[in-house]
Amino acid sequence: MAPPKARVQIAPSILSADFAALGDAISCVQPVADVLHVDVMDGHFVPNLTIGPPVVAAINRHTPMPLDCHLMMTNPGDFLSAFARAGADWISVHVEVDSTADLLAEMRGLGLGVGLAINPETPFEAIEPWLGELDHVLVMTVHPGFGGQAFMGEVLPKLRRIAGAVAASDRPTIVEVDGGIDVHTIGQTAEAGASCFVAGNAVFRAPEPATAVVELRRAAEAAVGVQR
Ligand code: DX5
Ligand code: ZN
């Protein structure tokens, strides 16, 4: 029997929101979205600087949504406990950063949802040994660093392999995609096995962000034949 299809989850990325009105942007998507994606960039692992634990703490006071913190950092180990204290629920560190075993163990010890992110050019083999330990795997479909980039379709074969390995295991690891996801690209990633979809520009640059979330969910569900 085929494994049950994972529930579609939409994760708006606040990177594309108006930072001067972040609370309003979050309130707008809260009734229809599942998790809130928070991009943390250190100006070193990626050529951009964004958000740290104090902002995550403020967001956490503002919304009950689970906070999915994507740490694009060279030294995430120095900040895991600060993000946990700030109210992060899920954390992804990059597999391209060293000390993966220690980082995953520390995240687990802090009670966080344990995730690993993988860049477009990093091969399946780099993440394969860790899949059995993850709550979520974040497959980048753009080079990390900026919102609003074009979706990289060449990542789909790797996404399919990751989702296949997850489906063949006993662990209900969430397969999450990030970068260039919109109503035109989301279906391809859903067919390839993703069930959690990060979307920045497609949500917060849309005229009505809440409607955009609903449309993204509908497009993902239509691609995998979910009956509503
Ligand atoms: C890119 C970030 C993404 C970004 C996605 O480095 O990891 O989460 O916010 O933005 P869009 O959906 O606009 O590509
Ligand atoms: Zn991200």
mmCIF file of C-alpha atoms and ligand atoms in Angstrom:
data_model
loop_
_atom_site.group_PDB
_atom_site.id
_atom_site.type_symbol
_atom_site.label_atom_id
_atom_site.label_comp_id
_atom_site.label_asym_id
_atom_site.label_seq_id
_atom_site.Cartn_x
_atom_site.Cartn_y
_atom_site.Cartn_z
ATOM 1 C CA MET A 1 0.000 0.000 0.000
ATOM 2 C CA ALA A 2 1.319 3.483 -0.844
ATOM 3 C CA PRO A 3 2.269 5.582 2.207
ATOM 4 C CA PRO A 4 -0.324 8.228 3.135
ATOM 5 C CA LYS A 5 0.321 11.629 1.578
ATOM 6 C CA ALA A 6 1.741 14.173 4.010
ATOM 7 C CA ARG A 7 -0.459 17.165 4.756
ATOM 8 C CA VAL A 8 0.359 20.224 2.647
ATOM 9 C CA GLN A 9 1.898 22.996 4.747
ATOM 10 C CA ILE A 10 2.475 26.540 3.519
ATOM 11 C CA ALA A 11 5.287 28.502 5.176
ATOM 12 C CA PRO A 12 5.309 32.203 4.266
ATOM 13 C CA SER A 13 8.826 33.648 4.422
ATOM 14 C CA ILE A 14 8.882 37.002 6.180
ATOM 15 C CA LEU A 15 12.006 37.987 4.246
ATOM 16 C CA SER A 16 9.689 39.368 1.563
ATOM 17 C CA ALA A 17 7.431 41.224 4.028
ATOM 18 C CA ASP A 18 7.662 44.915 4.917
ATOM 19 C CA PHE A 19 9.962 44.796 7.966
ATOM 20 C CA ALA A 20 8.514 48.111 9.142
ATOM 21 C CA ALA A 21 5.099 46.441 9.394
ATOM 22 C CA LEU A 22 6.102 42.895 10.243
ATOM 23 C CA GLY A 23 3.385 42.338 12.848
ATOM 24 C CA ASP A 24 0.653 43.279 10.380
ATOM 25 C CA ALA A 25 2.152 41.051 7.672
ATOM 26 C CA ILE A 26 2.213 38.066 10.053
ATOM 27 C CA SER A 27 -1.333 38.703 11.293
ATOM 28 C CA CYS A 28 -2.494 38.710 7.705
ATOM 29 C CA VAL A 29 -1.260 35.165 6.922
ATOM 30 C CA GLN A 30 -1.723 33.629 10.373
ATOM 31 C CA PRO A 31 -5.318 32.384 9.798
ATOM 32 C CA VAL A 32 -4.439 30.500 6.603
ATOM 33 C CA ALA A 33 -0.755 29.503 6.835
ATOM 34 C CA ASP A 34 0.797 26.636 8.783
ATOM 35 C CA VAL A 35 4.257 27.806 9.821
ATOM 36 C CA LEU A 36 6.213 31.037 9.563
ATOM 37 C CA HIS A 37 9.590 30.837 7.835
ATOM 38 C CA VAL A 38 12.285 33.103 9.297
ATOM 39 C CA ASP A 39 15.477 33.535 7.267
ATOM 40 C CA VAL A 40 18.546 34.172 9.393
ATOM 41 C CA MET A 41 21.561 35.312 7.367
ATOM 42 C CA ASP A 42 24.985 36.089 8.770
ATOM 43 C CA GLY A 43 26.709 38.026 5.968
ATOM 44 C CA HIS A 44 29.268 35.204 5.738
ATOM 45 C CA PHE A 45 27.584 31.924 4.798
ATOM 46 C CA VAL A 46 25.465 34.058 2.467
ATOM 47 C CA PRO A 47 26.089 37.627 1.251
ATOM 48 C CA ASN A 48 23.193 39.186 3.174
ATOM 49 C CA LEU A 49 22.287 40.087 6.762
ATOM 50 C CA THR A 50 18.815 39.739 8.233
ATOM 51 C CA ILE A 51 17.312 38.675 11.518
ATOM 52 C CA GLY A 52 18.602 37.509 14.914
ATOM 53 C CA PRO A 53 17.151 36.120 18.158
ATOM 54 C CA PRO A 54 15.666 39.440 19.451
ATOM 55 C CA VAL A 55 13.446 39.736 16.372
ATOM 56 C CA VAL A 56 12.460 36.067 16.628
ATOM 57 C CA ALA A 57 11.468 36.708 20.269
ATOM 58 C CA ALA A 58 9.316 39.680 19.228
ATOM 59 C CA ILE A 59 7.628 37.613 16.504
ATOM 60 C CA ASN A 60 7.031 34.823 18.995
ATOM 61 C CA ARG A 61 5.248 37.235 21.326
ATOM 62 C CA HIS A 62 3.102 38.398 18.410
ATOM 63 C CA THR A 63 1.915 35.084 16.951
ATOM 64 C CA PRO A 64 1.167 31.509 18.044
ATOM 65 C CA MET A 65 2.364 30.212 14.653
ATOM 66 C CA PRO A 66 5.250 27.724 14.742
ATOM 67 C CA LEU A 67 8.474 29.529 13.830
ATOM 68 C CA ASP A 68 10.660 27.772 11.255
ATOM 69 C CA CYS A 69 14.101 29.372 11.536
ATOM 70 C CA HIS A 70 16.414 28.781 8.585
ATOM 71 C CA LEU A 71 19.948 29.492 9.772
ATOM 72 C CA MET A 72 22.130 30.494 6.838
ATOM 73 C CA MET A 73 25.125 30.831 9.122
ATOM 74 C CA THR A 74 28.703 29.598 9.261
ATOM 75 C CA ASN A 75 28.527 29.197 13.048
ATOM 76 C CA PRO A 76 24.944 28.195 13.938
ATOM 77 C CA GLY A 77 26.168 26.285 16.992
ATOM 78 C CA ASP A 78 26.947 29.577 18.722
ATOM 79 C CA PHE A 79 23.295 30.642 18.507
ATOM 80 C CA LEU A 80 21.114 27.525 18.825
ATOM 81 C CA SER A 81 20.265 28.062 22.479
ATOM 82 C CA ALA A 82 19.549 31.765 21.855
ATOM 83 C CA PHE A 83 17.105 30.876 19.085
ATOM 84 C CA ALA A 84 15.495 28.212 21.281
ATOM 85 C CA ARG A 85 15.050 30.760 24.098
ATOM 86 C CA ALA A 86 13.627 33.251 21.590
ATOM 87 C CA GLY A 87 10.869 30.784 20.713
ATOM 88 C CA ALA A 88 12.061 29.038 17.552
ATOM 89 C CA ASP A 89 10.127 25.797 17.005
ATOM 90 C CA TRP A 90 11.902 24.317 13.992
ATOM 91 C CA ILE A 91 15.505 25.060 13.104
ATOM 92 C CA SER A 92 17.426 24.182 9.964
ATOM 93 C CA VAL A 93 21.196 24.385 9.821
ATOM 94 C CA HIS A 94 23.013 23.852 6.535
ATOM 95 C CA VAL A 95 24.651 20.521 5.741
ATOM 96 C CA GLU A 96 27.451 22.512 4.074
ATOM 97 C CA VAL A 97 28.517 23.707 7.541
ATOM 98 C CA ASP A 98 30.795 21.369 9.575
ATOM 99 C CA SER A 99 29.886 19.558 12.814
ATOM 100 C CA THR A 100 26.491 18.304 11.610
ATOM 101 C CA ALA A 101 26.347 15.490 14.195
ATOM 102 C CA ASP A 102 26.985 17.891 17.098
ATOM 103 C CA LEU A 103 24.527 20.482 15.777
ATOM 104 C CA LEU A 104 21.714 17.935 15.359
ATOM 105 C CA ALA A 105 22.345 16.541 18.838
ATOM 106 C CA GLU A 106 22.279 20.007 20.382
ATOM 107 C CA MET A 107 19.058 20.911 18.564
ATOM 108 C CA ARG A 108 17.459 17.674 19.741
ATOM 109 C CA GLY A 109 18.596 18.398 23.309
ATOM 110 C CA LEU A 110 17.046 21.867 23.158
ATOM 111 C CA GLY A 111 13.699 20.354 22.149
ATOM 112 C CA LEU A 112 13.735 21.935 18.690
ATOM 113 C CA GLY A 113 12.358 20.472 15.473
ATOM 114 C CA VAL A 114 15.584 19.246 13.902
ATOM 115 C CA GLY A 115 16.231 20.207 10.287
ATOM 116 C CA LEU A 116 19.035 20.196 7.751
ATOM 117 C CA ALA A 117 19.090 22.460 4.709
ATOM 118 C CA ILE A 118 20.855 21.575 1.472
ATOM 119 C CA ASN A 119 22.023 23.992 -1.211
ATOM 120 C CA PRO A 120 21.206 23.434 -4.901
ATOM 121 C CA GLU A 121 24.692 22.296 -5.871
ATOM 122 C CA THR A 122 25.208 19.982 -2.867
ATOM 123 C CA PRO A 123 24.673 16.320 -3.829
ATOM 124 C CA PHE A 124 22.127 13.916 -2.348
ATOM 125 C CA GLU A 125 24.962 11.870 -0.846
ATOM 126 C CA ALA A 126 25.833 14.734 1.520
ATOM 127 C CA ILE A 127 22.462 14.600 3.255
ATOM 128 C CA GLU A 128 21.626 10.916 2.897
ATOM 129 C CA PRO A 129 23.470 9.819 6.097
ATOM 130 C CA TRP A 130 21.480 12.291 8.206
ATOM 131 C CA LEU A 131 17.970 11.745 6.858
ATOM 132 C CA GLY A 132 17.063 9.194 9.533
ATOM 133 C CA GLU A 133 17.616 11.796 12.277
ATOM 134 C CA LEU A 134 15.644 14.717 10.878
ATOM 135 C CA ASP A 135 12.199 16.139 11.612
ATOM 136 C CA HIS A 136 12.416 18.190 8.414
ATOM 137 C CA VAL A 137 14.738 18.523 5.457
ATOM 138 C CA LEU A 138 14.918 21.892 3.705
ATOM 139 C CA VAL A 139 15.749 21.536 0.034
ATOM 140 C CA MET A 140 16.914 24.839 -1.466
ATOM 141 C CA THR A 141 15.544 25.533 -4.935
ATOM 142 C CA VAL A 142 17.535 28.802 -5.238
ATOM 143 C CA HIS A 143 20.997 29.784 -4.051
ATOM 144 C CA PRO A 144 20.296 31.073 -0.543
ATOM 145 C CA GLY A 145 20.705 34.732 0.314
ATOM 146 C CA PHE A 146 17.850 36.638 -1.269
ATOM 147 C CA GLY A 147 14.132 36.426 -1.884
ATOM 148 C CA GLY A 148 12.561 36.755 -5.297
ATOM 149 C CA GLN A 149 14.957 34.547 -7.263
ATOM 150 C CA ALA A 150 13.942 32.181 -10.060
ATOM 151 C CA PHE A 151 13.121 28.563 -9.160
ATOM 152 C CA MET A 152 15.872 26.084 -10.116
ATOM 153 C CA GLY A 153 14.181 23.132 -11.799
ATOM 154 C CA GLU A 154 17.478 21.246 -11.926
ATOM 155 C CA VAL A 155 17.063 20.517 -8.199
ATOM 156 C CA LEU A 156 13.965 18.342 -8.835
ATOM 157 C CA PRO A 157 15.823 15.020 -9.360
ATOM 158 C CA LYS A 158 17.607 15.470 -6.001
ATOM 159 C CA LEU A 159 14.331 16.453 -4.329
ATOM 160 C CA ARG A 160 12.771 13.262 -5.700
ATOM 161 C CA ARG A 161 15.624 11.158 -4.264
ATOM 162 C CA ILE A 162 15.375 12.834 -0.862
ATOM 163 C CA ALA A 163 11.592 12.434 -0.751
ATOM 164 C CA GLY A 164 11.917 8.819 -1.888
ATOM 165 C CA ALA A 165 14.412 8.031 0.866
ATOM 166 C CA VAL A 166 12.162 9.706 3.443
ATOM 167 C CA ALA A 167 9.089 7.799 2.214
ATOM 168 C CA ALA A 168 10.999 4.513 2.444
ATOM 169 C CA SER A 169 11.944 5.170 6.077
ATOM 170 C CA ASP A 170 9.776 4.882 9.190
ATOM 171 C CA ARG A 171 10.386 8.474 10.214
ATOM 172 C CA PRO A 172 7.753 11.072 9.218
ATOM 173 C CA THR A 173 10.371 13.646 8.135
ATOM 174 C CA ILE A 174 8.808 16.704 6.511
ATOM 175 C CA VAL A 175 10.213 17.486 3.061
ATOM 176 C CA GLU A 176 10.313 21.274 2.690
ATOM 177 C CA VAL A 177 11.285 23.322 -0.376
ATOM 178 C CA ASP A 178 12.529 26.904 -0.347
ATOM 179 C CA GLY A 179 13.141 29.368 -3.163
ATOM 180 C CA GLY A 180 11.156 30.554 -6.153
ATOM 181 C CA ILE A 181 7.989 28.741 -5.059
ATOM 182 C CA ASP A 182 4.836 30.200 -6.632
ATOM 183 C CA VAL A 183 1.611 28.851 -8.135
ATOM 184 C CA HIS A 184 3.506 27.862 -11.286
ATOM 185 C CA THR A 185 6.377 25.964 -9.611
ATOM 186 C CA ILE A 186 4.774 24.542 -6.458
ATOM 187 C CA GLY A 187 3.097 21.656 -8.303
ATOM 188 C CA GLN A 188 6.399 20.310 -9.641
ATOM 189 C CA THR A 189 7.855 20.202 -6.139
ATOM 190 C CA ALA A 190 4.692 18.599 -4.708
ATOM 191 C CA GLU A 191 4.841 15.902 -7.404
ATOM 192 C CA ALA A 192 8.515 15.371 -6.555
ATOM 193 C CA GLY A 193 7.532 14.697 -2.922
ATOM 194 C CA ALA A 194 7.647 17.989 -1.025
ATOM 195 C CA SER A 195 4.840 18.657 1.443
ATOM 196 C CA CYS A 196 5.968 21.920 3.080
ATOM 197 C CA PHE A 197 6.419 24.949 0.856
ATOM 198 C CA VAL A 198 8.261 28.148 1.767
ATOM 199 C CA ALA A 199 7.132 31.173 -0.221
ATOM 200 C CA GLY A 200 8.354 34.734 0.176
ATOM 201 C CA ASN A 201 7.598 36.931 -2.795
ATOM 202 C CA ALA A 202 4.648 34.783 -3.900
ATOM 203 C CA VAL A 203 2.930 35.607 -0.587
ATOM 204 C CA PHE A 204 4.126 38.972 0.668
ATOM 205 C CA ARG A 205 4.473 40.702 -2.703
ATOM 206 C CA ALA A 206 0.983 39.547 -3.714
ATOM 207 C CA PRO A 207 -1.874 42.077 -3.478
ATOM 208 C CA GLU A 208 -3.584 39.854 -0.882
ATOM 209 C CA PRO A 209 -1.098 37.637 0.984
ATOM 210 C CA ALA A 210 -3.797 35.482 2.605
ATOM 211 C CA THR A 211 -5.384 34.742 -0.775
ATOM 212 C CA ALA A 212 -1.942 33.891 -2.143
ATOM 213 C CA VAL A 213 -1.469 31.307 0.630
ATOM 214 C CA VAL A 214 -4.839 29.720 -0.185
ATOM 215 C CA GLU A 215 -3.960 29.587 -3.899
ATOM 216 C CA LEU A 216 -0.550 28.041 -3.217
ATOM 217 C CA ARG A 217 -2.167 25.334 -1.077
ATOM 218 C CA ARG A 218 -4.768 24.645 -3.776
ATOM 219 C CA ALA A 219 -2.063 24.344 -6.460
ATOM 220 C CA ALA A 220 0.037 21.947 -4.349
ATOM 221 C CA GLU A 221 -2.964 19.795 -3.485
ATOM 222 C CA ALA A 222 -4.159 19.727 -7.095
ATOM 223 C CA ALA A 223 -0.718 18.497 -8.220
ATOM 224 C CA VAL A 224 -0.851 15.455 -5.939
ATOM 225 C CA GLY A 225 -4.563 14.825 -6.223
ATOM 226 C CA VAL A 226 -5.647 15.682 -2.684
ATOM 227 C CA GLN A 227 -9.459 15.673 -2.416
ATOM 228 C CA ARG A 228 -10.962 18.545 -0.468
HETATM 229 C C1 DX5 B 1 16.417 32.498 0.371
HETATM 230 C C2 DX5 B 1 15.560 32.186 1.554
HETATM 231 C C3 DX5 B 1 14.147 31.985 1.223
HETATM 232 C C4 DX5 B 1 13.449 33.188 0.612
HETATM 233 C C5 DX5 B 1 12.455 32.650 -0.373
HETATM 234 O O1 DX5 B 1 17.730 32.458 0.747
HETATM 235 O O2 DX5 B 1 16.019 31.032 2.196
HETATM 236 O O3 DX5 B 1 13.403 31.502 2.336
HETATM 237 O O4 DX5 B 1 12.792 33.987 1.551
HETATM 238 O O5 DX5 B 1 11.921 33.718 -1.062
HETATM 239 P P1 DX5 B 1 11.138 33.498 -2.447
HETATM 240 O O6 DX5 B 1 9.975 32.616 -2.155
HETATM 241 O O7 DX5 B 1 10.759 34.882 -2.843
HETATM 242 O O8 DX5 B 1 12.116 32.838 -3.397
HETATM 243 ZN ZN ZN B 2 14.703 30.185 3.794
#
